[in-house]
XYZ file of C-alpha atoms in Angstrom:
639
model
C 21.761 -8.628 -9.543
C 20.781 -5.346 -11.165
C 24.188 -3.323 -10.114
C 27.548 -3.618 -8.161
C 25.811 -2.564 -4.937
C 23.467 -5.918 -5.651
C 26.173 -8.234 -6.115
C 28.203 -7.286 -3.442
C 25.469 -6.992 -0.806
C 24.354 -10.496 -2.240
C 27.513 -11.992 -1.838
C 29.079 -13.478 1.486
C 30.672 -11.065 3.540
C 33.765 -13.386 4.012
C 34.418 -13.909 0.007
C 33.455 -10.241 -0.672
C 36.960 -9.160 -0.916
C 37.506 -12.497 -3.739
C 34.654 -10.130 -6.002
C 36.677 -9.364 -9.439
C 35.366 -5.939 -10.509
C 35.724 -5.301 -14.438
C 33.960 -1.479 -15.792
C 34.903 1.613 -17.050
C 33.892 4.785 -14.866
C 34.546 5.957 -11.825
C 33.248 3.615 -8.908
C 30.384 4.312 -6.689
C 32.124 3.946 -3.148
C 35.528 4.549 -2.327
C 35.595 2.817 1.272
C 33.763 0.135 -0.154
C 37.065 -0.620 -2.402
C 39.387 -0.031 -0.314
C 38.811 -1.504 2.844
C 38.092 -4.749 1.033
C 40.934 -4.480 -0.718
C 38.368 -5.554 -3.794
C 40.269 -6.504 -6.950
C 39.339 -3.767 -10.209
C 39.869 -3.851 -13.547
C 39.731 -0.839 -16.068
C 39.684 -2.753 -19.643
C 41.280 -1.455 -22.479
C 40.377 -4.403 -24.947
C 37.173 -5.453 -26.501
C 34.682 -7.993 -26.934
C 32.725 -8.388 -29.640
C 30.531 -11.228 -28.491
C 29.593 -13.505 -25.187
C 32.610 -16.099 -24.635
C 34.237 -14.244 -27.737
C 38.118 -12.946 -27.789
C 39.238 -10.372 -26.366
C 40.479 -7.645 -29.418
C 43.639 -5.449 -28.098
C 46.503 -3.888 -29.887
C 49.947 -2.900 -29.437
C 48.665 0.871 -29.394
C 46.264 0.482 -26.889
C 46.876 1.708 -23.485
C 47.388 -0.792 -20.524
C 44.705 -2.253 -19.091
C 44.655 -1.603 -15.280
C 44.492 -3.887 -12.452
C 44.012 -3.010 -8.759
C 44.164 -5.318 -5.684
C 43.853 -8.600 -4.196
C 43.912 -11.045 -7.287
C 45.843 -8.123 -9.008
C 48.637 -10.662 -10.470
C 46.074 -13.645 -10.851
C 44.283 -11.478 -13.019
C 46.969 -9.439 -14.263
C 48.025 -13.465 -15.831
C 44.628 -14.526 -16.944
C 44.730 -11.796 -19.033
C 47.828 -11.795 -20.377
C 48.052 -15.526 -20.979
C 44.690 -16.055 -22.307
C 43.720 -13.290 -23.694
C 47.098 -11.402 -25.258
C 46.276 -8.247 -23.301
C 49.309 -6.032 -21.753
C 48.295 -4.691 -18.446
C 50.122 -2.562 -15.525
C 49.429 -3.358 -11.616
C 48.332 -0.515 -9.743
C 49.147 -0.033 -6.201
C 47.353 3.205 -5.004
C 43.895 3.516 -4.821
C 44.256 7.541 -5.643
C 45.868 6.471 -8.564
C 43.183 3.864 -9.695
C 40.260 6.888 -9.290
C 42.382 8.686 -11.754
C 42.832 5.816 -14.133
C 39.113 5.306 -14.076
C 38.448 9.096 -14.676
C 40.125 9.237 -17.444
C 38.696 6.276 -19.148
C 35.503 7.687 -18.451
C 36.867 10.282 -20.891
C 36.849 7.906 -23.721
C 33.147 6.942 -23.030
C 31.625 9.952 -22.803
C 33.411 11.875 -25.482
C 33.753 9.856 -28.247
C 30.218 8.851 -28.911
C 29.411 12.439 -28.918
C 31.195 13.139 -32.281
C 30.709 9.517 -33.817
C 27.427 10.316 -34.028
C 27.562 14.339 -34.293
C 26.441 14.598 -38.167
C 22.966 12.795 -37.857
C 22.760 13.248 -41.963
C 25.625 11.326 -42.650
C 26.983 7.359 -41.515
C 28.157 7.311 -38.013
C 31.881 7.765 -37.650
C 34.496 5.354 -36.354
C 36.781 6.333 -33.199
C 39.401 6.418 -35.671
C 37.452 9.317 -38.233
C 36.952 11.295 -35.019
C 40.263 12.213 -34.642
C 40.894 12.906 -38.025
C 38.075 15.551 -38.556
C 37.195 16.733 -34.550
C 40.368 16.657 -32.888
C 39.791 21.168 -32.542
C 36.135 20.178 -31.029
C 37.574 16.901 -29.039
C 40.257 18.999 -27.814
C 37.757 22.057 -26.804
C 35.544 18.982 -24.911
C 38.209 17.847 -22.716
C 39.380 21.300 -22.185
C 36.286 22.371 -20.523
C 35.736 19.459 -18.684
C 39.403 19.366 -16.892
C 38.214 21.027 -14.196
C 35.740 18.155 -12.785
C 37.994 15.747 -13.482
C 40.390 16.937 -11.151
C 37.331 18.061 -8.854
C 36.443 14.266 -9.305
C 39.608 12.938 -8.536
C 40.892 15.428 -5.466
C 43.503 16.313 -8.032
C 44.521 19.914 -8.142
C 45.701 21.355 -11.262
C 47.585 24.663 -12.172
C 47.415 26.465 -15.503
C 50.150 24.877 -17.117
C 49.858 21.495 -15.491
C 45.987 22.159 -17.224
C 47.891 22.584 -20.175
C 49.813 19.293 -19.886
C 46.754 17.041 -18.500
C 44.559 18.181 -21.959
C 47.545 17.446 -23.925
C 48.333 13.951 -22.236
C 44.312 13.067 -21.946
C 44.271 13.560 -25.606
C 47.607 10.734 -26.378
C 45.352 8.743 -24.557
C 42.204 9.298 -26.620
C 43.930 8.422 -29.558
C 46.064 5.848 -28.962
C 42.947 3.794 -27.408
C 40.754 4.086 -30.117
C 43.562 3.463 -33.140
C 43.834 0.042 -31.131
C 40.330 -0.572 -32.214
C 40.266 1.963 -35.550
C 36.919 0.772 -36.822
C 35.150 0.452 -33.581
C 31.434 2.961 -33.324
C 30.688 3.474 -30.050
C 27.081 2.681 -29.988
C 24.805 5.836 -29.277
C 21.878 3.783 -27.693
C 24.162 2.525 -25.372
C 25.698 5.706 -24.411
C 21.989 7.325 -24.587
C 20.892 4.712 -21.988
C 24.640 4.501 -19.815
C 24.650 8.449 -19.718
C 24.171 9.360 -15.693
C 26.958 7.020 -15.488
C 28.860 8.490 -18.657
C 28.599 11.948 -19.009
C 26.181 12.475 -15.672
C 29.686 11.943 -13.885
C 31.420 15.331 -15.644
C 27.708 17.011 -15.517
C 27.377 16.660 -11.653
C 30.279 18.935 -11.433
C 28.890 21.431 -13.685
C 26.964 24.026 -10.994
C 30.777 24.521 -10.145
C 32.572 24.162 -13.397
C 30.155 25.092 -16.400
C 29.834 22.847 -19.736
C 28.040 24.872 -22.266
C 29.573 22.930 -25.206
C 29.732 19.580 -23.116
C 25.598 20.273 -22.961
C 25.293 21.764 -26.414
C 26.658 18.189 -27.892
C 24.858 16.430 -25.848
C 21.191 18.150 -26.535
C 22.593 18.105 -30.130
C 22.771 14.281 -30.536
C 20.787 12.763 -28.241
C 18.153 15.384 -27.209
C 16.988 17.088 -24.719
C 15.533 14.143 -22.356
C 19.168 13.035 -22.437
C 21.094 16.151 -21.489
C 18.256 16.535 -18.492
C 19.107 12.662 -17.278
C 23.088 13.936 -18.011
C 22.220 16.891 -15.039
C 20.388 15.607 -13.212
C 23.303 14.519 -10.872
C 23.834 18.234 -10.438
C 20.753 19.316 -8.730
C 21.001 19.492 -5.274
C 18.046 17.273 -3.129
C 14.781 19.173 -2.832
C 14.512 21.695 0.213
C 11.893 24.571 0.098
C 13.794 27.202 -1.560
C 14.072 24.955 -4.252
C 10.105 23.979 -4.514
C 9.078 27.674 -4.369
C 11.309 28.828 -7.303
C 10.470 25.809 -9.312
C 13.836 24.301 -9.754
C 14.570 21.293 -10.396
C 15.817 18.436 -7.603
C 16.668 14.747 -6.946
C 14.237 12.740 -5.006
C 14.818 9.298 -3.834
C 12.580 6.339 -5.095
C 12.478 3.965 -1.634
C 13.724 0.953 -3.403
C 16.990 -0.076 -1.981
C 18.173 -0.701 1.865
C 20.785 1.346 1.124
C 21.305 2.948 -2.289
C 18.330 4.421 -2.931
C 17.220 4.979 -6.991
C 16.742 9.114 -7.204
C 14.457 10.431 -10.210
C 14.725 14.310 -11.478
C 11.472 16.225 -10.154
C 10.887 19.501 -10.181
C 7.773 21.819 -8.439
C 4.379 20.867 -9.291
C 2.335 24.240 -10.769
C -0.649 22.727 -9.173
C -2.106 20.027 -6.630
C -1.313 22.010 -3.589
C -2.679 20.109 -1.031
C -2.055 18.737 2.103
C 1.280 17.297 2.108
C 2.398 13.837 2.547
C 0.631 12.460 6.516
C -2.350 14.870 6.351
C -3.450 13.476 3.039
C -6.477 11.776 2.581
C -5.788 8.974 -0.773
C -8.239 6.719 -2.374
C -6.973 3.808 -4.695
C -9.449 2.830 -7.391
C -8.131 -0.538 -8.158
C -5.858 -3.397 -6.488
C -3.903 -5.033 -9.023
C -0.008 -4.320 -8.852
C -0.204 -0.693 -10.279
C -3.017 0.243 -7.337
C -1.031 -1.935 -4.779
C 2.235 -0.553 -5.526
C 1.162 3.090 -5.761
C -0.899 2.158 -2.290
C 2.146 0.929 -0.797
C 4.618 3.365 -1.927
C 2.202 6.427 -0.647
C 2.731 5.285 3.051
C 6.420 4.769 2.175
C 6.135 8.330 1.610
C 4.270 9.004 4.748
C 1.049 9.288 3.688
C -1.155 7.932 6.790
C -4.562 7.734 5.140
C -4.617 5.829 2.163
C -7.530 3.252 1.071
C -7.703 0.854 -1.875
C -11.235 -0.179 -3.102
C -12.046 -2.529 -5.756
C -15.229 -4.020 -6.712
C -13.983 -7.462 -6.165
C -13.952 -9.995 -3.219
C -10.200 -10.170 -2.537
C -10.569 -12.247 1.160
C -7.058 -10.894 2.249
C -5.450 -12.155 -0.693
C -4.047 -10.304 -3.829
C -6.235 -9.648 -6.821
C -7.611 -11.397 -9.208
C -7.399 -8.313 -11.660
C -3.752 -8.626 -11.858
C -4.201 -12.214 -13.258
C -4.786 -10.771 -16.571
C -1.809 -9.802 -16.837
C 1.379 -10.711 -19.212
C 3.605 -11.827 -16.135
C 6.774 -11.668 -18.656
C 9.069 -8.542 -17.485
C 10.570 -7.325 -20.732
C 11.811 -4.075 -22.809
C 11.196 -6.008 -25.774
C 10.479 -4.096 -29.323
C 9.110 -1.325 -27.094
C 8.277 2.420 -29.216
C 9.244 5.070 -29.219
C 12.912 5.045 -28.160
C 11.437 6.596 -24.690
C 9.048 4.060 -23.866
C 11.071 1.323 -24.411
C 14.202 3.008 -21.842
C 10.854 3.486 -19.587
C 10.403 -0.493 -19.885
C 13.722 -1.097 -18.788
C 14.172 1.070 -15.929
C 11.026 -0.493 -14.778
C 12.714 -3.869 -15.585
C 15.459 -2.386 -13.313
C 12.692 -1.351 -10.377
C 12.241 -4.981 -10.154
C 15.670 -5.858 -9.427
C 16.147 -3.143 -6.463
C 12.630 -3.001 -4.811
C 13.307 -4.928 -1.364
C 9.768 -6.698 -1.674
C 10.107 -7.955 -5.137
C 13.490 -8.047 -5.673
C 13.832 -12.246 -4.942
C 10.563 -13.027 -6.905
C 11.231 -12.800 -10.286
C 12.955 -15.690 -12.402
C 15.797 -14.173 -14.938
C 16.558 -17.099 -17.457
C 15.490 -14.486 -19.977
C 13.137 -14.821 -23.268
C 13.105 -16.658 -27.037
C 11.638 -14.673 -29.474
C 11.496 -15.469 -33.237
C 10.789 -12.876 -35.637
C 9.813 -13.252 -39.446
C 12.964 -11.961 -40.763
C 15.901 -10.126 -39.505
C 16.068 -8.638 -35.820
C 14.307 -4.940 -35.805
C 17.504 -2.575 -35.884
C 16.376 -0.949 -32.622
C 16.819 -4.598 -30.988
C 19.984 -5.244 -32.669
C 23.140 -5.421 -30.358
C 24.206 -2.327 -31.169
C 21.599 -0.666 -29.705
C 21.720 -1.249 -26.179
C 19.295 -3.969 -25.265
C 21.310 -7.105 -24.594
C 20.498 -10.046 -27.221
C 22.524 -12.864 -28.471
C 21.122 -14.267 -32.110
C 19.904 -15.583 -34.361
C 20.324 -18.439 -32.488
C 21.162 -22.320 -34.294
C 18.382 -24.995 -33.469
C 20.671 -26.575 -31.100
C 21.316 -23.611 -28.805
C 17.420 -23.077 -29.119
C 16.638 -26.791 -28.140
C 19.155 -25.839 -24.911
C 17.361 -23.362 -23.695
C 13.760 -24.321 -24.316
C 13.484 -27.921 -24.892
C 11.948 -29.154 -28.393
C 10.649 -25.834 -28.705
C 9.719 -25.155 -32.457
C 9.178 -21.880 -34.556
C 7.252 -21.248 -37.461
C 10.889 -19.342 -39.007
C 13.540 -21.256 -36.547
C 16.265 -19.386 -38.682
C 15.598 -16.045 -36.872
C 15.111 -16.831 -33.402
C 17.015 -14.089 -30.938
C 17.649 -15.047 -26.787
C 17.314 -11.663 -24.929
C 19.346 -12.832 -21.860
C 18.189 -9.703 -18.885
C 14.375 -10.392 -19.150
C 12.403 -12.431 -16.826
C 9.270 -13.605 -15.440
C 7.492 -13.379 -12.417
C 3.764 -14.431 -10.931
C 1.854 -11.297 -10.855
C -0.469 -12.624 -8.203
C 2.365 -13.530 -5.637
C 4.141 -10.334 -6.677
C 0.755 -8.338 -6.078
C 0.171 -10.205 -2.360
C 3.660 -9.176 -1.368
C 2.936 -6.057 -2.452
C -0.200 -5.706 -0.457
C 1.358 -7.523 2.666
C 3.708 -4.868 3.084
C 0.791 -2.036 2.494
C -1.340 -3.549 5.216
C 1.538 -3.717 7.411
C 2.085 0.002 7.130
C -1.572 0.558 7.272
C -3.482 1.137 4.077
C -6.620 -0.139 4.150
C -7.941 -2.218 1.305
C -12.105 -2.331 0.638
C -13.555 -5.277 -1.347
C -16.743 -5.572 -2.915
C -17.454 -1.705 -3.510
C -18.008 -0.707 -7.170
C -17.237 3.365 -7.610
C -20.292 4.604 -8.636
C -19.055 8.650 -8.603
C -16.356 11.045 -7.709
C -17.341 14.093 -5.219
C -16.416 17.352 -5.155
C -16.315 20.501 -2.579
C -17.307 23.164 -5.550
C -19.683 23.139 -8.553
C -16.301 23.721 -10.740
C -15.480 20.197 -9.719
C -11.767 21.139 -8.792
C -11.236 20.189 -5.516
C -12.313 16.881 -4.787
C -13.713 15.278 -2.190
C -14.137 11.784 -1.973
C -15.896 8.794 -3.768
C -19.338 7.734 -3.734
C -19.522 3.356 -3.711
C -22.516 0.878 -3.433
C -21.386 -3.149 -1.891
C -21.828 -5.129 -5.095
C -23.527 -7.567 -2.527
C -26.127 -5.460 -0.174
C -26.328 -2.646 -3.236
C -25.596 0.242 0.200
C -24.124 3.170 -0.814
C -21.498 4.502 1.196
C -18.790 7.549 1.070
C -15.223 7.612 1.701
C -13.202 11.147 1.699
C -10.467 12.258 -0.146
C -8.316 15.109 -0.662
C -6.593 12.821 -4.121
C -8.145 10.155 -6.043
C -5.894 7.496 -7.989
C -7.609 5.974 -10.640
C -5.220 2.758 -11.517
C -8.168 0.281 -12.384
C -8.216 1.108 -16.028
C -5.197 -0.919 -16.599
C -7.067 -4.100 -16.606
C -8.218 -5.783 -19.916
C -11.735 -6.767 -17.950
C -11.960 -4.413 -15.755
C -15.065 -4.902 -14.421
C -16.908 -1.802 -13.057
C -14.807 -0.271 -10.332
C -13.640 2.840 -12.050
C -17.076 3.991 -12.015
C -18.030 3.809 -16.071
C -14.313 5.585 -17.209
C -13.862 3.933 -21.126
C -11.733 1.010 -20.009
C -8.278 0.001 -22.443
C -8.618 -3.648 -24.272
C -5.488 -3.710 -25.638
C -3.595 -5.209 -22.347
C -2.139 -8.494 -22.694
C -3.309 -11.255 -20.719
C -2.377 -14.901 -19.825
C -4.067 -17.976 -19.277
C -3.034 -20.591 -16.504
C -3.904 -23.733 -17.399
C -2.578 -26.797 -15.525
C -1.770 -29.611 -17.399
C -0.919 -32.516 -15.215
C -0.794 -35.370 -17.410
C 2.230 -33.760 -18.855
C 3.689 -33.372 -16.000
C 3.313 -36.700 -15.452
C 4.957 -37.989 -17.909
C 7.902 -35.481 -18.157
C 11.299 -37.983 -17.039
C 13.370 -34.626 -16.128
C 14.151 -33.249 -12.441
C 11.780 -29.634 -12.148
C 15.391 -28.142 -11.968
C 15.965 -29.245 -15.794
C 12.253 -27.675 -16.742
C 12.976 -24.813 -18.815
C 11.666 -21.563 -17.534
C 12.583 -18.757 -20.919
C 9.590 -16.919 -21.954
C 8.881 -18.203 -25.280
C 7.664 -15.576 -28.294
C 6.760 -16.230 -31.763
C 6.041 -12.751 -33.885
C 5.008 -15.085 -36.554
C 1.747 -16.862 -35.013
C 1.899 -13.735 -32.545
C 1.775 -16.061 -29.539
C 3.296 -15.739 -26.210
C 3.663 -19.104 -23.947
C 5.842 -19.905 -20.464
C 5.970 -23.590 -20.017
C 6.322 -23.399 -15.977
C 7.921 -26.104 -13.564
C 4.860 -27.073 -12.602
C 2.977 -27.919 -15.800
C 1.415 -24.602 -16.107
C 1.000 -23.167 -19.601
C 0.654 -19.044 -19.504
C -0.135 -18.021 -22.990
C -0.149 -14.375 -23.575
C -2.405 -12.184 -26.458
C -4.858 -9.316 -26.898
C -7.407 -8.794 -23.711
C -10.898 -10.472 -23.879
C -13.859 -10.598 -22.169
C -13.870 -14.482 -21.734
C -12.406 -17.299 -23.025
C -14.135 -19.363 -25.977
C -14.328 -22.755 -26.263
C -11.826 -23.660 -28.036
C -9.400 -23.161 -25.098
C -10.696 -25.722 -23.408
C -10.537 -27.877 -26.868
C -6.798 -26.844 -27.367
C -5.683 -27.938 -23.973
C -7.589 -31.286 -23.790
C -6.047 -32.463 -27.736
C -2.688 -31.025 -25.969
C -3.242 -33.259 -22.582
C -4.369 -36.160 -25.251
C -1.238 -36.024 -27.325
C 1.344 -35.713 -24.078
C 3.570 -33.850 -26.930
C 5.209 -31.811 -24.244
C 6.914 -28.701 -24.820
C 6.963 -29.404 -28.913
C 4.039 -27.788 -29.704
C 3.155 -25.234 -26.713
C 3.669 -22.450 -29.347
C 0.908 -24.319 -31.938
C -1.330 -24.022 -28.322
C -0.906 -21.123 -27.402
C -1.395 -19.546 -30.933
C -5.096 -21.745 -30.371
C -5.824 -20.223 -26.826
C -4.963 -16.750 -27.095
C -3.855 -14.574 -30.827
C -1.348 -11.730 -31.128
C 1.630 -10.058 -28.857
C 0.837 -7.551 -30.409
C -0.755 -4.482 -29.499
C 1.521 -2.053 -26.799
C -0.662 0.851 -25.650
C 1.470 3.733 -24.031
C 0.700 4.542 -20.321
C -1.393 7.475 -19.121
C 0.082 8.723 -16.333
C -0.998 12.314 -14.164
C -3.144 14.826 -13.189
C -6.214 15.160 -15.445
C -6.294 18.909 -14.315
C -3.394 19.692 -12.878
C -3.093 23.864 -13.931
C -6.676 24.245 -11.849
C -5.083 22.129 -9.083
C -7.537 19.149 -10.037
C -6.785 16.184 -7.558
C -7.773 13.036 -10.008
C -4.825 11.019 -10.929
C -4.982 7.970 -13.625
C -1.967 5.757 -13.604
C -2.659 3.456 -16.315
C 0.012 0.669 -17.725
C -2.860 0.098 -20.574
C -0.365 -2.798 -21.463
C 3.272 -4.233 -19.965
C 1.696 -3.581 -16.561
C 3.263 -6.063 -14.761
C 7.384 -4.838 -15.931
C 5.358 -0.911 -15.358
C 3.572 -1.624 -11.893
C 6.568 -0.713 -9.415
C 7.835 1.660 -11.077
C 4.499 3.287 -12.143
C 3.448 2.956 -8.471
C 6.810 4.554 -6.980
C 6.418 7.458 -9.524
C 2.753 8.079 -8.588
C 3.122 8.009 -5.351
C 6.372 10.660 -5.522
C 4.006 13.264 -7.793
C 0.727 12.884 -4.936
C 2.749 12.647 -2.065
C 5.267 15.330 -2.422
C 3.527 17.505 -4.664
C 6.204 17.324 -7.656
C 6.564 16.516 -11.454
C 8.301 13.482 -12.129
C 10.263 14.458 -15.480
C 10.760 10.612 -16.252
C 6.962 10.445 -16.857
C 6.420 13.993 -19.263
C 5.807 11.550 -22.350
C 3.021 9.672 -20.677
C 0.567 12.730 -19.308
C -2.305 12.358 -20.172
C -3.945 14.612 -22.883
């Protein structure tokens, strides 16, 4: 589950009120609490480490439990981990309690990391050289606390609640003195950090709140921080050009909202009177398709050049089908990765398809600092051989002394994820063409600014035909072989691929249950080779994009077959089939004229399509179909 809205929907309705909730923050539904009588936990200790102790202090403030298991819990904790903590009986009075460790997490980071020229701070150096600035913070931000909390506040009880939020600062972070609160992780966390003050702030104004926040993490940050302020779109809002929420439709019932603000250009028809052609069907065409009639969009057609019978592509089958974040640049791409990751987990079509066991990945010396755990991106590591051997059986590295486990990725068939996809399309009516190369785009004007339509020709009877089209989506370039359909565009040949090659005389001869089969992603930086050993004896080895194949695939999986070696060597193998992870292209995603109100839109994933493709098509489909500017996708326009 990707969020506390997944787990509880995913659990039982009769055990729902046995859930154990454990988080800072305030919690996203009130009823949902309370008339569950839930149990919740606001921590005030630490843990360093998975299945690690918990670290507490005499200093540091209770931790704070809330309803039905409160004493089971309230003795767990006591009794195995040392850790004082106070039963709390109101709900009012646990919103508070939350609020005001919210404090804590979206202050402190803010002057930890303040002086980028200098060593980050501990908690404890805060308060001995910002307490004036800490003090200002909390000052200005009072007021949506108490807006927050339905608490009402006069002057001097102001007064008292700054002074009293302040003890509380303190005394939590001298009971862990040396603790840094970890800026990646409050970069990534912040709609749920600092967003929580910000949406307040069209009532109660935080220029200095904002002016740290722009100062050390930037301005992409401080726009995610507000975006919980802006009210949803309505038509005032579109003609000034302000910015707005709009909803992603991902979830039944907590839908994922993205900042958007009016598009400058692209004025056409809006949403059911537009006309959409699809140039390509593998997820990122199949998910934009389907996402467009989400949106309303009643005409939409896919075409590829391809014979696809009814089934899903086979364009998408040269893709990396491992859904990762992994040593992704620049710092904004790789967030991009995992809120795609995150797409995956919440889209109602996809969201039971992928398998999470997570990946292996050894690296030739020392984990890359912007993959250490500090920095946001769960990993446990450098794993010892034996935890190595439990999670991918006799697997071998070429430096086993700097292997990592990065626990939240996963893996998923592209071609059954692309099918589902497409089921759902043609059930809402988009109509997918086979066998129709694009041989041209059309246009109204010589200017070639407003578009048209396409011009295609049946790669088996050669006809030509025409289809209209107020917007063109050109998603085909994402393929490594991407045959002809996007009508001679310079095609990308840096997307990863994988090979499935079935290999069942070691399945055969494998004495373990398919339930025992190890299903991690496996990743060597050394050879640069990429390899899933699947349940079913299939080996997907992942590298640069070719044309075809060479012989010595073939070669490699026959001595492999011949030797039965099992999982041993599927590294050595996959190193033979298919060279280098390497090679991360950053999407192209927009308008390619979008100030002269051009109508031709490439979406390209160029490489990581497969984590990209729902979000990519979700995000594509919100800028054609309603006419916006997804902020999320500024750093990906193309150029």
């Amino acid at each position: 589950p990707g969020s506390w809205k997944d787990v509880y929907q995913q659990t039982p309705p009769e055990r729902r009120n046995d859930l154990v909730w454990i988080g800072n923050g305030l919690l996203a539904d009130d009823s949902t609490f309370e008339q569950q009588d839930s149990t919740v936990v606001i921590p005030h200790y630490g843990m360093l480490q998975v299945y690690g102790k918990l670290y507490t202090s005499e200093k540091s403030p209770p931790t704070y439990v809330y309803g039905k298991h409160a004493e089971l819990v309230q003795k767990e904790l006591e009794q195995h981990g040392g850790v004082k903590s106070e039963i709390v009986t109101s709900w009012t009075e646990m919103k508070v309690k939350a609020a005001r460790k919210l404090f804590w997490a979206s202050c402190m980071w803010l002057f930890c990391h303040k002086d980028k020229e200098s060593e980050p701070l501990t908690v404890k150096e805060v308060h001995e050289q910002y307490t004036p600035q800490l003090e200002k913070l909390v000052q200005e931000l009072a007021p949506a606390f108490h807006e927050l909390t339905s608490s009402v506040s006069s002057d001097a009880d102001n007064s008292s609640f700054v002074k009293d939020t302040l003890q509380y600062l303190e005394n939590y972070s001298l009971s862990i003195p040396d603790a840094v609160v970890k800026l990646e992780c409050a970069i990534d966390e912040i709609p749920t950090r600092n967003g929580v003050f910000s949406s307040q702030r069209n009532k109660h104004p935080q220029p200095f709140h904002e002016e740290l926040i722009a100062k050390v993490a930037g301005s992409e940050a401080l726009e995610r921080s507000i975006a919980t302020a802006n009210a949803p779109r309505d038509d005032s809002t579109i003609m000034t050009g302000g910015r707005f929420m709009l909803d992603l439709p991902l979830e039944y019932n907590n839908k994922m909202s993205v900042v958007c603000s009016a598009s400058t250009g692209n004025n056409n028809n809006v949403n059911s009177n537009k006309k959409v052609v699809v140039i390509g069907d593998g997820i990122v065409g199949t998910s934009t398709a389907l996402n467009l009639a989400r949106r309303g969009v009643k005409n939409v057609i896919v075409v590829n050049d391809h014979d696809t019978t009814g089934s899903a592509t086979t364009r998408t089958s040269t893709s990396w089908a491992w859904i990762n974040a992994n040593d992704k640049s620049p710092a904004s791409y790789q967030w991009f990765n995992q809120v795609g990751m995150n797409v995956w987990k919440e889209d109602p079509i996809l969201r039971d398809l992928p398998n999470w066991d997570g990946s292996l990945v050894g690296y030739e010396s020392k984990l890359p600092p912007h993959l250490s755990p500090n920095a946001g991106y769960p990993v446990e590591g450098p794993l010892l051989p034996r935890h190595v051997s439990e999670l991918q059986m006799n697997s071998k590295f070429a430096d086993p002394n700097h292997v990592y486990y990065f626990p939240s990725e996963g893996h998923v068939d592209p071609l059954v994820a692309t099918q589902s996809l497409r089921e759902e399309a043609e059930r809402m009516g988009v109509q997918f063409i086979s066998n129709e190369e694009i041989t041209d785009i059309t246009y109204h004007d010589d200017h070639q600014q407003q578009i048209s339509g396409v011009c295609t020709k049946s790669t088996i009877t050669k006809e030509t035909n025409h289809v209209s089209a107020d917007v063109v989506v050109m998603t085909a370039v994402s393929g490594g072989t991407a045959g002809s359909s996007s009508g001679g565009l310079q095609k990308k040949n840096h997307v990863r691929q994988i090979s499935l090659l079935k290999r069942p005389s070691l399945v055969s001869t494998r004495s373990a249950s398919p339930a025992t089969v190890s299903r991690v992603v496996v990743v060597d930086n050394v050879p640069k080779s990429s390899v899933l050993d699947g349940q079913d004896g299939t080996l997907a080895a992942g590298g640069e994009a070719h044309d075809s194949f060479s012989t010595s695939t073939t070669a490699a999986v026959q001595n492999h077959e011949k030797q039965q070696s099992g999982p041993s060597s599927l590294l050595k193998d996959a190193n033979d089939l298919l060279i280098s992870t390497e090679g991360d292209e950053l999407p192209t995603v927009g308008f390619m004229n979008p100030s002269a109100g051009g109508a031709f839109y490439v979406a390209a994933a160029h490489s990581n399509s497969v984590t990209l493709g729902p979000l990519l098509g979700a995000l594509v489909a919100c800028e054609v179909a309603e006419n916006v500017t997804c902020e999320l996708l500024k750093s990906f326009r193309p150029t």
